[in-house]
Amino acid sequence: ITPQQLEREILDEVMQRGGRVNTYDLQFVLNVDQGHIDNKIQEILKKDKNFRLINKQIVTSYYLDRVAKEINQQLQKATQIK
């Protein structure tokens, strides 16, 4: 597997899982050594600010925005009930 293909497969997996994936899961899904995955993730994080590493999970800004909106909606519903 080439470095470019590894990056593409990591990004594809993140998108297929809705914008969040545990880095350890990638090792089994992609059948690649964890060290190579971790190095490639660091490269991705450096060049694309739409990705973040949080508690060994690579997440997209889109995912974080979606979660924030869901939380906001739940809080608004909770305040309307009271």
Short mmCIF file of N, CA, C and O in Angstrom, two decimals:
data_model
loop_
_atom_site.label_atom_id
_atom_site.label_comp_id
_atom_site.label_asym_id
_atom_site.label_seq_id
_atom_site.Cartn_x
_atom_site.Cartn_y
_atom_site.Cartn_z
N ILE A 1 0.86 -1.18 0.00
CA ILE A 1 0.00 0.00 0.00
C ILE A 1 0.90 1.24 0.00
O ILE A 1 1.86 1.32 0.76
N THR A 2 0.59 2.17 -0.84
CA THR A 2 1.39 3.40 -0.94
C THR A 2 0.92 4.39 0.13
O THR A 2 -0.21 4.28 0.63
N PRO A 3 1.76 5.35 0.48
CA PRO A 3 1.33 6.37 1.44
C PRO A 3 0.08 7.13 0.98
O PRO A 3 -0.80 7.43 1.79
N GLN A 4 -0.01 7.39 -0.30
CA GLN A 4 -1.18 8.10 -0.83
C GLN A 4 -2.43 7.24 -0.72
O GLN A 4 -3.51 7.74 -0.38
N GLN A 5 -2.29 5.96 -0.99
CA GLN A 5 -3.43 5.06 -0.88
C GLN A 5 -3.86 4.91 0.58
O GLN A 5 -5.05 4.88 0.87
N LEU A 6 -2.90 4.85 1.50
CA LEU A 6 -3.23 4.77 2.92
C LEU A 6 -4.01 5.99 3.35
O LEU A 6 -5.03 5.88 4.04
N GLU A 7 -3.57 7.16 2.94
CA GLU A 7 -4.28 8.39 3.29
C GLU A 7 -5.71 8.36 2.74
O GLU A 7 -6.67 8.66 3.45
N ARG A 8 -5.85 7.95 1.50
CA ARG A 8 -7.16 7.88 0.87
C ARG A 8 -8.08 6.91 1.62
O ARG A 8 -9.24 7.18 1.87
N GLU A 9 -7.53 5.77 2.01
CA GLU A 9 -8.33 4.76 2.71
C GLU A 9 -8.72 5.23 4.12
O GLU A 9 -9.82 4.96 4.58
N ILE A 10 -7.81 5.93 4.80
CA ILE A 10 -8.14 6.48 6.11
C ILE A 10 -9.27 7.49 5.97
O ILE A 10 -10.27 7.42 6.71
N LEU A 11 -9.13 8.41 5.03
CA LEU A 11 -10.16 9.44 4.83
C LEU A 11 -11.49 8.81 4.41
O LEU A 11 -12.56 9.24 4.89
N ASP A 12 -11.44 7.81 3.55
CA ASP A 12 -12.67 7.13 3.15
C ASP A 12 -13.36 6.48 4.34
O ASP A 12 -14.58 6.55 4.49
N GLU A 13 -12.58 5.86 5.19
CA GLU A 13 -13.15 5.17 6.36
C GLU A 13 -13.77 6.18 7.32
O GLU A 13 -14.85 5.93 7.87
N VAL A 14 -13.11 7.31 7.51
CA VAL A 14 -13.67 8.35 8.38
C VAL A 14 -15.02 8.81 7.83
O VAL A 14 -16.00 8.94 8.57
N MET A 15 -15.08 9.05 6.54
CA MET A 15 -16.33 9.53 5.93
C MET A 15 -17.42 8.47 5.97
O MET A 15 -18.58 8.77 6.24
N GLN A 16 -17.05 7.22 5.72
CA GLN A 16 -18.04 6.14 5.75
C GLN A 16 -18.65 5.96 7.14
O GLN A 16 -19.78 5.52 7.27
N ARG A 17 -17.90 6.33 8.16
CA ARG A 17 -18.38 6.18 9.54
C ARG A 17 -18.98 7.47 10.08
O ARG A 17 -19.12 7.64 11.29
N GLY A 18 -19.31 8.37 9.21
CA GLY A 18 -20.01 9.58 9.62
C GLY A 18 -19.13 10.69 10.18
O GLY A 18 -19.62 11.59 10.83
N GLY A 19 -17.82 10.60 9.94
CA GLY A 19 -16.93 11.66 10.37
C GLY A 19 -16.15 11.38 11.62
O GLY A 19 -15.47 12.26 12.15
N ARG A 20 -16.21 10.14 12.10
CA ARG A 20 -15.47 9.79 13.32
C ARG A 20 -15.08 8.31 13.27
O ARG A 20 -15.90 7.46 12.95
N VAL A 21 -13.83 8.01 13.60
CA VAL A 21 -13.38 6.63 13.65
C VAL A 21 -12.24 6.51 14.67
O VAL A 21 -11.40 7.40 14.79
N ASN A 22 -12.26 5.42 15.41
CA ASN A 22 -11.20 5.12 16.36
C ASN A 22 -9.97 4.70 15.56
O ASN A 22 -10.05 3.87 14.66
N THR A 23 -8.82 5.26 15.91
CA THR A 23 -7.61 4.96 15.15
C THR A 23 -7.23 3.48 15.25
O THR A 23 -6.65 2.93 14.32
N TYR A 24 -7.56 2.84 16.36
CA TYR A 24 -7.24 1.41 16.51
C TYR A 24 -8.10 0.56 15.59
O TYR A 24 -7.65 -0.48 15.11
N ASP A 25 -9.32 0.97 15.30
CA ASP A 25 -10.17 0.24 14.36
C ASP A 25 -9.57 0.24 12.96
O ASP A 25 -9.73 -0.73 12.22
N LEU A 26 -8.89 1.32 12.61
CA LEU A 26 -8.30 1.41 11.28
C LEU A 26 -7.26 0.32 11.04
O LEU A 26 -7.14 -0.19 9.93
N GLN A 27 -6.55 -0.06 12.07
CA GLN A 27 -5.53 -1.09 11.94
C GLN A 27 -6.15 -2.39 11.44
O GLN A 27 -5.60 -3.06 10.57
N PHE A 28 -7.30 -2.74 11.97
CA PHE A 28 -7.94 -4.00 11.60
C PHE A 28 -8.68 -3.89 10.27
O PHE A 28 -8.66 -4.80 9.46
N VAL A 29 -9.32 -2.75 10.04
CA VAL A 29 -10.08 -2.55 8.81
C VAL A 29 -9.15 -2.46 7.60
O VAL A 29 -9.42 -3.05 6.55
N LEU A 30 -8.05 -1.73 7.76
CA LEU A 30 -7.14 -1.50 6.64
C LEU A 30 -6.02 -2.53 6.56
O LEU A 30 -5.29 -2.58 5.59
N ASN A 31 -5.85 -3.33 7.63
CA ASN A 31 -4.80 -4.34 7.70
C ASN A 31 -3.42 -3.71 7.50
O ASN A 31 -2.62 -4.16 6.68
N VAL A 32 -3.19 -2.63 8.25
CA VAL A 32 -1.93 -1.88 8.18
C VAL A 32 -1.43 -1.68 9.61
O VAL A 32 -2.22 -1.50 10.53
N ASP A 33 -0.13 -1.71 9.78
CA ASP A 33 0.49 -1.52 11.09
C ASP A 33 0.04 -0.18 11.70
O ASP A 33 -0.02 0.84 11.01
N GLN A 34 -0.24 -0.21 13.00
CA GLN A 34 -0.72 0.99 13.70
C GLN A 34 0.25 2.16 13.58
O GLN A 34 -0.17 3.31 13.48
N GLY A 35 1.53 1.89 13.57
CA GLY A 35 2.52 2.96 13.45
C GLY A 35 2.38 3.73 12.15
O GLY A 35 2.48 4.97 12.13
N HIS A 36 2.15 3.02 11.05
CA HIS A 36 1.95 3.68 9.75
C HIS A 36 0.68 4.52 9.76
O HIS A 36 0.65 5.63 9.23
N ILE A 37 -0.36 3.98 10.39
CA ILE A 37 -1.63 4.71 10.48
C ILE A 37 -1.45 5.98 11.30
O ILE A 37 -1.89 7.06 10.90
N ASP A 38 -0.82 5.85 12.45
CA ASP A 38 -0.61 7.02 13.32
C ASP A 38 0.21 8.10 12.62
O ASP A 38 -0.11 9.29 12.72
N ASN A 39 1.26 7.70 11.91
CA ASN A 39 2.08 8.67 11.17
C ASN A 39 1.27 9.37 10.09
O ASN A 39 1.38 10.59 9.92
N LYS A 40 0.47 8.61 9.37
CA LYS A 40 -0.32 9.21 8.30
C LYS A 40 -1.39 10.13 8.87
O LYS A 40 -1.67 11.20 8.32
N ILE A 41 -1.98 9.76 10.00
CA ILE A 41 -2.98 10.63 10.64
C ILE A 41 -2.34 11.95 11.03
O ILE A 41 -2.92 13.01 10.84
N GLN A 42 -1.12 11.92 11.55
CA GLN A 42 -0.43 13.16 11.92
C GLN A 42 -0.22 14.04 10.69
O GLN A 42 -0.37 15.26 10.76
N GLU A 43 0.10 13.43 9.57
CA GLU A 43 0.26 14.20 8.32
C GLU A 43 -1.07 14.82 7.90
O GLU A 43 -1.12 15.98 7.50
N ILE A 44 -2.14 14.05 8.00
CA ILE A 44 -3.47 14.56 7.65
C ILE A 44 -3.83 15.74 8.54
O ILE A 44 -4.32 16.76 8.06
N LEU A 45 -3.58 15.61 9.83
CA LEU A 45 -3.92 16.67 10.79
C LEU A 45 -3.14 17.95 10.49
O LEU A 45 -3.67 19.05 10.66
N LYS A 46 -1.90 17.81 10.06
CA LYS A 46 -1.08 18.98 9.76
C LYS A 46 -1.55 19.73 8.53
O LYS A 46 -1.47 20.95 8.48
N LYS A 47 -2.04 19.01 7.53
CA LYS A 47 -2.40 19.68 6.28
C LYS A 47 -3.88 19.99 6.14
O LYS A 47 -4.25 20.77 5.26
N ASP A 48 -4.73 19.41 6.98
CA ASP A 48 -6.17 19.66 6.85
C ASP A 48 -6.76 19.96 8.22
O ASP A 48 -6.91 19.06 9.04
N LYS A 49 -7.09 21.21 8.44
CA LYS A 49 -7.60 21.65 9.75
C LYS A 49 -9.04 21.19 10.01
O LYS A 49 -9.58 21.45 11.07
N ASN A 50 -9.65 20.51 9.05
CA ASN A 50 -10.99 19.97 9.26
C ASN A 50 -10.98 18.65 10.01
O ASN A 50 -12.04 18.09 10.30
N PHE A 51 -9.79 18.15 10.33
CA PHE A 51 -9.66 16.91 11.08
C PHE A 51 -9.00 17.19 12.41
O PHE A 51 -8.10 18.01 12.51
N ARG A 52 -9.45 16.46 13.43
CA ARG A 52 -8.88 16.57 14.77
C ARG A 52 -8.71 15.17 15.35
O ARG A 52 -9.46 14.26 15.00
N LEU A 53 -7.77 15.03 16.26
CA LEU A 53 -7.58 13.78 16.97
C LEU A 53 -8.01 14.00 18.41
O LEU A 53 -7.42 14.81 19.13
N ILE A 54 -9.05 13.30 18.82
CA ILE A 54 -9.62 13.45 20.16
C ILE A 54 -9.74 12.06 20.77
O ILE A 54 -10.50 11.22 20.27
N ASN A 55 -9.02 11.81 21.85
CA ASN A 55 -9.07 10.51 22.54
C ASN A 55 -8.91 9.34 21.58
O ASN A 55 -9.70 8.40 21.58
N LYS A 56 -7.87 9.39 20.77
CA LYS A 56 -7.54 8.32 19.81
C LYS A 56 -8.61 8.13 18.74
O LYS A 56 -8.69 7.07 18.13
N GLN A 57 -9.42 9.16 18.52
CA GLN A 57 -10.41 9.11 17.45
C GLN A 57 -10.16 10.28 16.52
O GLN A 57 -9.99 11.41 16.98
N ILE A 58 -10.14 9.99 15.23
CA ILE A 58 -10.03 11.07 14.26
C ILE A 58 -11.45 11.49 13.91
O ILE A 58 -12.31 10.66 13.61
N VAL A 59 -11.70 12.79 14.06
CA VAL A 59 -13.03 13.33 13.83
C VAL A 59 -12.93 14.52 12.88
O VAL A 59 -11.93 15.22 12.84
N THR A 60 -14.02 14.74 12.16
CA THR A 60 -14.07 15.87 11.24
C THR A 60 -14.78 17.04 11.91
O THR A 60 -15.55 16.87 12.86
N SER A 61 -14.53 18.22 11.39
CA SER A 61 -15.24 19.41 11.86
C SER A 61 -16.74 19.24 11.62
O SER A 61 -17.55 19.67 12.44
N TYR A 62 -17.09 18.62 10.51
CA TYR A 62 -18.49 18.36 10.20
C TYR A 62 -19.14 17.53 11.30
O TYR A 62 -20.25 17.81 11.74
N TYR A 63 -18.45 16.50 11.76
CA TYR A 63 -18.98 15.65 12.83
C TYR A 63 -19.19 16.47 14.10
O TYR A 63 -20.24 16.38 14.74
N LEU A 64 -18.21 17.27 14.46
CA LEU A 64 -18.32 18.08 15.67
C LEU A 64 -19.45 19.08 15.57
O LEU A 64 -20.20 19.29 16.54
N ASP A 65 -19.62 19.70 14.40
CA ASP A 65 -20.73 20.63 14.19
C ASP A 65 -22.07 19.92 14.34
O ASP A 65 -23.00 20.45 14.94
N ARG A 66 -22.16 18.73 13.76
CA ARG A 66 -23.40 17.97 13.84
C ARG A 66 -23.74 17.60 15.29
O ARG A 66 -24.89 17.72 15.72
N VAL A 67 -22.75 17.18 16.05
CA VAL A 67 -22.98 16.83 17.45
C VAL A 67 -23.40 18.07 18.24
O VAL A 67 -24.33 18.00 19.05
N ALA A 68 -22.77 19.20 17.98
CA ALA A 68 -23.13 20.44 18.68
C ALA A 68 -24.58 20.83 18.37
O ALA A 68 -25.32 21.24 19.28
N LYS A 69 -24.99 20.68 17.12
CA LYS A 69 -26.37 21.00 16.75
C LYS A 69 -27.35 20.07 17.44
O LYS A 69 -28.41 20.50 17.91
N GLU A 70 -27.02 18.79 17.51
CA GLU A 70 -27.90 17.83 18.18
C GLU A 70 -28.03 18.16 19.66
O GLU A 70 -29.13 18.09 20.22
N ILE A 71 -26.93 18.51 20.29
CA ILE A 71 -26.97 18.87 21.71
C ILE A 71 -27.82 20.12 21.90
O ILE A 71 -28.65 20.19 22.81
N ASN A 72 -27.64 21.11 21.04
CA ASN A 72 -28.41 22.34 21.12
C ASN A 72 -29.90 22.06 20.97
O ASN A 72 -30.73 22.59 21.72
N GLN A 73 -30.25 21.20 20.02
CA GLN A 73 -31.66 20.85 19.82
C GLN A 73 -32.24 20.17 21.06
O GLN A 73 -33.37 20.46 21.47
N GLN A 74 -31.47 19.26 21.65
CA GLN A 74 -31.94 18.58 22.85
C GLN A 74 -32.12 19.55 24.01
O GLN A 74 -33.08 19.45 24.78
N LEU A 75 -31.20 20.50 24.15
CA LEU A 75 -31.31 21.49 25.21
C LEU A 75 -32.53 22.38 24.99
O LEU A 75 -33.25 22.71 25.94
N GLN A 76 -32.79 22.75 23.75
CA GLN A 76 -33.95 23.57 23.45
C GLN A 76 -35.24 22.81 23.76
O GLN A 76 -36.18 23.37 24.32
N LYS A 77 -35.29 21.54 23.42
CA LYS A 77 -36.47 20.70 23.74
C LYS A 77 -36.65 20.61 25.23
O LYS A 77 -37.78 20.68 25.73
N ALA A 78 -35.57 20.42 25.96
CA ALA A 78 -35.65 20.27 27.42
C ALA A 78 -36.17 21.56 28.07
O ALA A 78 -36.93 21.49 29.03
N THR A 79 -35.78 22.70 27.55
CA THR A 79 -36.24 23.96 28.15
C THR A 79 -37.69 24.25 27.76
O THR A 79 -38.40 24.91 28.51
N GLN A 80 -38.15 23.74 26.65
CA GLN A 80 -39.55 23.93 26.25
C GLN A 80 -40.48 23.08 27.08
O GLN A 80 -41.62 23.46 27.33
N ILE A 81 -40.02 21.95 27.54
CA ILE A 81 -40.86 21.06 28.35
C ILE A 81 -41.12 21.65 29.73
O ILE A 81 -42.19 21.51 30.28
N LYS A 82 -40.16 22.35 30.28
CA LYS A 82 -40.28 22.89 31.63
C LYS A 82 -41.20 24.05 31.70
O LYS A 82 -41.74 24.70 31.09
#
